[in-house]
């Protein structure tokens, strides 16, 4: 979080989630006839709402990968229709102005996974920690620690 910004309020989070569900529902129905959006599965990962609830940033990921820019352009062209439909579905005093942004979270996670899986990193982890950590090993280490917390030492 950058300087001067506060954490979103519970109301912002709730409205953002309601907007996310509404927009995902509209996209799922296939009501947008723009050729860049029609028939292409798009996931709405998050909606961030301004404190006054008048602006909403919609984070989307086109499924199947590829360049998100054409899909973003299609959603931008359909913005007034989406805003009208959202106003019908979500009870707010003012329907927020929607802006669409590609969500890079999944790309970042894939890059990190690829880095952790690279032979050089696995070798370095093995040298420092004494054993090779795979993605599944981390989960099993956490489960093992959780299992030990519930046991009594004196029984």
PDB file of C-alpha atoms in Angstrom:
ATOM      1  CA  UNK A   1       0.000   0.000   0.000  1.00  0.00           C
ATOM      2  CA  UNK A   2       1.497   3.359  -0.950  1.00  0.00           C
ATOM      3  CA  UNK A   3       1.813   6.314   1.358  1.00  0.00           C
ATOM      4  CA  UNK A   4      -1.427   8.166   2.043  1.00  0.00           C
ATOM      5  CA  UNK A   5      -3.687   5.262   1.087  1.00  0.00           C
ATOM      6  CA  UNK A   6      -5.757   3.514   3.692  1.00  0.00           C
ATOM      7  CA  UNK A   7      -6.922  -0.058   3.648  1.00  0.00           C
ATOM      8  CA  UNK A   8     -10.327  -0.483   1.992  1.00  0.00           C
ATOM      9  CA  UNK A   9     -13.302  -0.329   4.328  1.00  0.00           C
ATOM     10  CA  UNK A  10     -15.614  -3.282   4.858  1.00  0.00           C
ATOM     11  CA  UNK A  11     -18.199  -1.509   2.722  1.00  0.00           C
ATOM     12  CA  UNK A  12     -15.724  -1.061  -0.149  1.00  0.00           C
ATOM     13  CA  UNK A  13     -14.815  -4.741   0.057  1.00  0.00           C
ATOM     14  CA  UNK A  14     -18.474  -5.831   0.145  1.00  0.00           C
ATOM     15  CA  UNK A  15     -19.471  -3.577  -2.773  1.00  0.00           C
ATOM     16  CA  UNK A  16     -16.409  -4.708  -4.730  1.00  0.00           C
ATOM     17  CA  UNK A  17     -17.410  -8.338  -4.247  1.00  0.00           C
ATOM     18  CA  UNK A  18     -21.018  -7.628  -5.286  1.00  0.00           C
ATOM     19  CA  UNK A  19     -19.766  -5.839  -8.402  1.00  0.00           C
ATOM     20  CA  UNK A  20     -17.404  -8.718  -9.182  1.00  0.00           C
ATOM     21  CA  UNK A  21     -20.263 -11.212  -9.048  1.00  0.00           C
ATOM     22  CA  UNK A  22     -22.539  -8.986 -11.145  1.00  0.00           C
ATOM     23  CA  UNK A  23     -19.936  -8.355 -13.862  1.00  0.00           C
ATOM     24  CA  UNK A  24     -18.925 -12.028 -13.952  1.00  0.00           C
ATOM     25  CA  UNK A  25     -22.593 -12.970 -14.343  1.00  0.00           C
ATOM     26  CA  UNK A  26     -23.055 -10.522 -17.233  1.00  0.00           C
ATOM     27  CA  UNK A  27     -19.947 -11.849 -18.980  1.00  0.00           C
ATOM     28  CA  UNK A  28     -21.024 -15.446 -18.395  1.00  0.00           C
ATOM     29  CA  UNK A  29     -24.441 -14.803 -19.948  1.00  0.00           C
ATOM     30  CA  UNK A  30     -22.740 -13.666 -23.135  1.00  0.00           C
ATOM     31  CA  UNK A  31     -24.696 -10.414 -23.361  1.00  0.00           C
ATOM     32  CA  UNK A  32     -21.729  -8.479 -24.739  1.00  0.00           C
ATOM     33  CA  UNK A  33     -21.607  -8.753 -28.502  1.00  0.00           C
ATOM     34  CA  UNK A  34     -18.252  -7.090 -29.058  1.00  0.00           C
ATOM     35  CA  UNK A  35     -16.151  -9.511 -31.152  1.00  0.00           C
ATOM     36  CA  UNK A  36     -13.173  -9.183 -28.788  1.00  0.00           C
ATOM     37  CA  UNK A  37     -15.256 -10.320 -25.801  1.00  0.00           C
ATOM     38  CA  UNK A  38     -18.073 -12.456 -27.243  1.00  0.00           C
ATOM     39  CA  UNK A  39     -17.464 -16.162 -26.806  1.00  0.00           C
ATOM     40  CA  UNK A  40     -14.180 -15.654 -24.971  1.00  0.00           C
ATOM     41  CA  UNK A  41     -14.076 -16.728 -21.330  1.00  0.00           C
ATOM     42  CA  UNK A  42     -12.978 -13.859 -19.106  1.00  0.00           C
ATOM     43  CA  UNK A  43     -12.428 -14.190 -15.365  1.00  0.00           C
ATOM     44  CA  UNK A  44     -13.103 -11.218 -13.107  1.00  0.00           C
ATOM     45  CA  UNK A  45     -10.534 -11.701 -10.358  1.00  0.00           C
ATOM     46  CA  UNK A  46     -11.160  -8.594  -8.263  1.00  0.00           C
ATOM     47  CA  UNK A  47     -13.005  -5.285  -8.222  1.00  0.00           C
ATOM     48  CA  UNK A  48     -11.429  -2.435  -6.298  1.00  0.00           C
ATOM     49  CA  UNK A  49     -13.857   0.354  -5.355  1.00  0.00           C
ATOM     50  CA  UNK A  50     -12.988   3.957  -4.468  1.00  0.00           C
ATOM     51  CA  UNK A  51     -13.966   5.210  -0.990  1.00  0.00           C
ATOM     52  CA  UNK A  52     -16.892   7.212  -2.436  1.00  0.00           C
ATOM     53  CA  UNK A  53     -18.061   4.102  -4.401  1.00  0.00           C
ATOM     54  CA  UNK A  54     -18.190   6.149  -7.630  1.00  0.00           C
ATOM     55  CA  UNK A  55     -15.263   4.430  -9.371  1.00  0.00           C
ATOM     56  CA  UNK A  56     -14.441   0.761  -9.687  1.00  0.00           C
ATOM     57  CA  UNK A  57     -11.375  -0.875 -11.176  1.00  0.00           C
ATOM     58  CA  UNK A  58     -12.185  -4.314 -12.558  1.00  0.00           C
ATOM     59  CA  UNK A  59      -9.254  -6.740 -12.751  1.00  0.00           C
ATOM     60  CA  UNK A  60      -9.754  -9.354 -15.465  1.00  0.00           C
ATOM     61  CA  UNK A  61      -7.882 -12.313 -16.921  1.00  0.00           C
ATOM     62  CA  UNK A  62      -8.789 -13.738 -20.328  1.00  0.00           C
ATOM     63  CA  UNK A  63      -8.688 -17.514 -19.963  1.00  0.00           C
ATOM     64  CA  UNK A  64      -6.448 -19.371 -22.337  1.00  0.00           C
ATOM     65  CA  UNK A  65      -3.699 -16.789 -22.074  1.00  0.00           C
ATOM     66  CA  UNK A  66      -2.690 -14.549 -24.895  1.00  0.00           C
ATOM     67  CA  UNK A  67      -2.709 -10.785 -25.142  1.00  0.00           C
ATOM     68  CA  UNK A  68      -5.317  -9.245 -22.812  1.00  0.00           C
ATOM     69  CA  UNK A  69      -5.337  -5.889 -24.641  1.00  0.00           C
ATOM     70  CA  UNK A  70      -8.022  -6.765 -27.244  1.00  0.00           C
ATOM     71  CA  UNK A  71     -10.318  -8.065 -24.486  1.00  0.00           C
ATOM     72  CA  UNK A  72      -9.691  -4.926 -22.420  1.00  0.00           C
ATOM     73  CA  UNK A  73     -10.521  -2.782 -25.457  1.00  0.00           C
ATOM     74  CA  UNK A  74     -13.770  -4.727 -25.978  1.00  0.00           C
ATOM     75  CA  UNK A  75     -14.731  -4.338 -22.318  1.00  0.00           C
ATOM     76  CA  UNK A  76     -13.973  -0.621 -22.520  1.00  0.00           C
ATOM     77  CA  UNK A  77     -16.298  -0.304 -25.526  1.00  0.00           C
ATOM     78  CA  UNK A  78     -19.010  -2.170 -23.584  1.00  0.00           C
ATOM     79  CA  UNK A  79     -18.451  -0.113 -20.423  1.00  0.00           C
ATOM     80  CA  UNK A  80     -21.711   1.877 -20.591  1.00  0.00           C
ATOM     81  CA  UNK A  81     -23.756  -1.299 -21.133  1.00  0.00           C
ATOM     82  CA  UNK A  82     -21.965  -3.019 -18.247  1.00  0.00           C
ATOM     83  CA  UNK A  83     -22.517  -0.011 -15.995  1.00  0.00           C
ATOM     84  CA  UNK A  84     -26.239  -0.011 -16.831  1.00  0.00           C
ATOM     85  CA  UNK A  85     -26.551  -3.748 -16.111  1.00  0.00           C
ATOM     86  CA  UNK A  86     -24.562  -3.448 -12.882  1.00  0.00           C
ATOM     87  CA  UNK A  87     -26.897  -0.635 -11.767  1.00  0.00           C
ATOM     88  CA  UNK A  88     -29.848  -2.983 -12.278  1.00  0.00           C
ATOM     89  CA  UNK A  89     -28.234  -5.842 -10.368  1.00  0.00           C
ATOM     90  CA  UNK A  90     -26.511  -4.082  -7.454  1.00  0.00           C
ATOM     91  CA  UNK A  91     -28.396  -1.675  -5.207  1.00  0.00           C
ATOM     92  CA  UNK A  92     -26.240   1.442  -5.042  1.00  0.00           C
ATOM     93  CA  UNK A  93     -27.138   5.114  -5.051  1.00  0.00           C
ATOM     94  CA  UNK A  94     -24.843   5.699  -8.040  1.00  0.00           C
ATOM     95  CA  UNK A  95     -23.564   3.035 -10.419  1.00  0.00           C
ATOM     96  CA  UNK A  96     -19.765   3.261 -10.355  1.00  0.00           C
ATOM     97  CA  UNK A  97     -17.738   4.215 -13.389  1.00  0.00           C
ATOM     98  CA  UNK A  98     -15.950   1.042 -14.503  1.00  0.00           C
ATOM     99  CA  UNK A  99     -12.366   0.794 -15.691  1.00  0.00           C
ATOM    100  CA  UNK A 100     -10.786  -2.488 -16.758  1.00  0.00           C
ATOM    101  CA  UNK A 101      -7.236  -3.633 -16.055  1.00  0.00           C
ATOM    102  CA  UNK A 102      -5.431  -6.872 -16.866  1.00  0.00           C
ATOM    103  CA  UNK A 103      -4.660  -8.776 -13.664  1.00  0.00           C
ATOM    104  CA  UNK A 104      -1.014  -9.804 -13.730  1.00  0.00           C
ATOM    105  CA  UNK A 105      -1.190 -11.848 -10.530  1.00  0.00           C
ATOM    106  CA  UNK A 106      -1.426 -15.179 -12.336  1.00  0.00           C
ATOM    107  CA  UNK A 107       1.441 -14.296 -14.674  1.00  0.00           C
ATOM    108  CA  UNK A 108       3.591 -13.318 -11.692  1.00  0.00           C
ATOM    109  CA  UNK A 109       2.728 -16.555  -9.892  1.00  0.00           C
ATOM    110  CA  UNK A 110       3.646 -18.561 -13.000  1.00  0.00           C
ATOM    111  CA  UNK A 111       6.976 -16.739 -13.290  1.00  0.00           C
ATOM    112  CA  UNK A 112       7.771 -17.397  -9.623  1.00  0.00           C
ATOM    113  CA  UNK A 113       6.830 -21.076  -9.990  1.00  0.00           C
ATOM    114  CA  UNK A 114       9.055 -21.347 -13.071  1.00  0.00           C
ATOM    115  CA  UNK A 115      11.937 -19.708 -11.204  1.00  0.00           C
ATOM    116  CA  UNK A 116      11.541 -22.009  -8.207  1.00  0.00           C
ATOM    117  CA  UNK A 117      11.437 -25.019 -10.523  1.00  0.00           C
ATOM    118  CA  UNK A 118      14.583 -24.047 -12.419  1.00  0.00           C
ATOM    119  CA  UNK A 119      17.541 -26.406 -11.891  1.00  0.00           C
ATOM    120  CA  UNK A 120      19.815 -23.599 -10.633  1.00  0.00           C
ATOM    121  CA  UNK A 121      17.419 -22.509  -7.884  1.00  0.00           C
ATOM    122  CA  UNK A 122      16.640 -26.101  -6.868  1.00  0.00           C
ATOM    123  CA  UNK A 123      20.393 -26.784  -6.634  1.00  0.00           C
ATOM    124  CA  UNK A 124      20.934 -23.669  -4.475  1.00  0.00           C
ATOM    125  CA  UNK A 125      18.026 -24.579  -2.204  1.00  0.00           C
ATOM    126  CA  UNK A 126      19.374 -28.109  -1.844  1.00  0.00           C
ATOM    127  CA  UNK A 127      22.852 -26.793  -0.933  1.00  0.00           C
ATOM    128  CA  UNK A 128      21.564 -24.307   1.661  1.00  0.00           C
ATOM    129  CA  UNK A 129      18.757 -26.295   3.242  1.00  0.00           C
ATOM    130  CA  UNK A 130      20.105 -29.781   2.960  1.00  0.00           C
ATOM    131  CA  UNK A 131      17.134 -31.053   0.961  1.00  0.00           C
ATOM    132  CA  UNK A 132      15.221 -30.274  -2.206  1.00  0.00           C
ATOM    133  CA  UNK A 133      12.013 -28.281  -1.719  1.00  0.00           C
ATOM    134  CA  UNK A 134       9.333 -28.772  -4.315  1.00  0.00           C
ATOM    135  CA  UNK A 135       6.008 -26.911  -4.326  1.00  0.00           C
ATOM    136  CA  UNK A 136       4.294 -29.900  -2.726  1.00  0.00           C
ATOM    137  CA  UNK A 137       7.018 -30.202  -0.069  1.00  0.00           C
ATOM    138  CA  UNK A 138       6.252 -26.746   1.283  1.00  0.00           C
ATOM    139  CA  UNK A 139       2.587 -27.666   1.757  1.00  0.00           C
ATOM    140  CA  UNK A 140       3.474 -30.950   3.448  1.00  0.00           C
ATOM    141  CA  UNK A 141       5.944 -29.167   5.766  1.00  0.00           C
ATOM    142  CA  UNK A 142       3.166 -26.790   6.823  1.00  0.00           C
ATOM    143  CA  UNK A 143       0.747 -29.665   7.420  1.00  0.00           C
ATOM    144  CA  UNK A 144       3.363 -31.522   9.459  1.00  0.00           C
ATOM    145  CA  UNK A 145       3.934 -28.456  11.657  1.00  0.00           C
ATOM    146  CA  UNK A 146       0.166 -28.070  12.136  1.00  0.00           C
ATOM    147  CA  UNK A 147      -0.163 -31.746  13.093  1.00  0.00           C
ATOM    148  CA  UNK A 148       2.546 -31.415  15.765  1.00  0.00           C
ATOM    149  CA  UNK A 149       0.929 -28.325  17.330  1.00  0.00           C
ATOM    150  CA  UNK A 150      -2.167 -30.300  18.324  1.00  0.00           C
ATOM    151  CA  UNK A 151      -0.230 -33.032  20.179  1.00  0.00           C
ATOM    152  CA  UNK A 152       0.389 -32.859  23.932  1.00  0.00           C
ATOM    153  CA  UNK A 153       3.920 -33.572  25.144  1.00  0.00           C
ATOM    154  CA  UNK A 154       2.860 -35.122  28.451  1.00  0.00           C
ATOM    155  CA  UNK A 155       0.413 -37.749  27.138  1.00  0.00           C
TER     156      UNK A 155
END
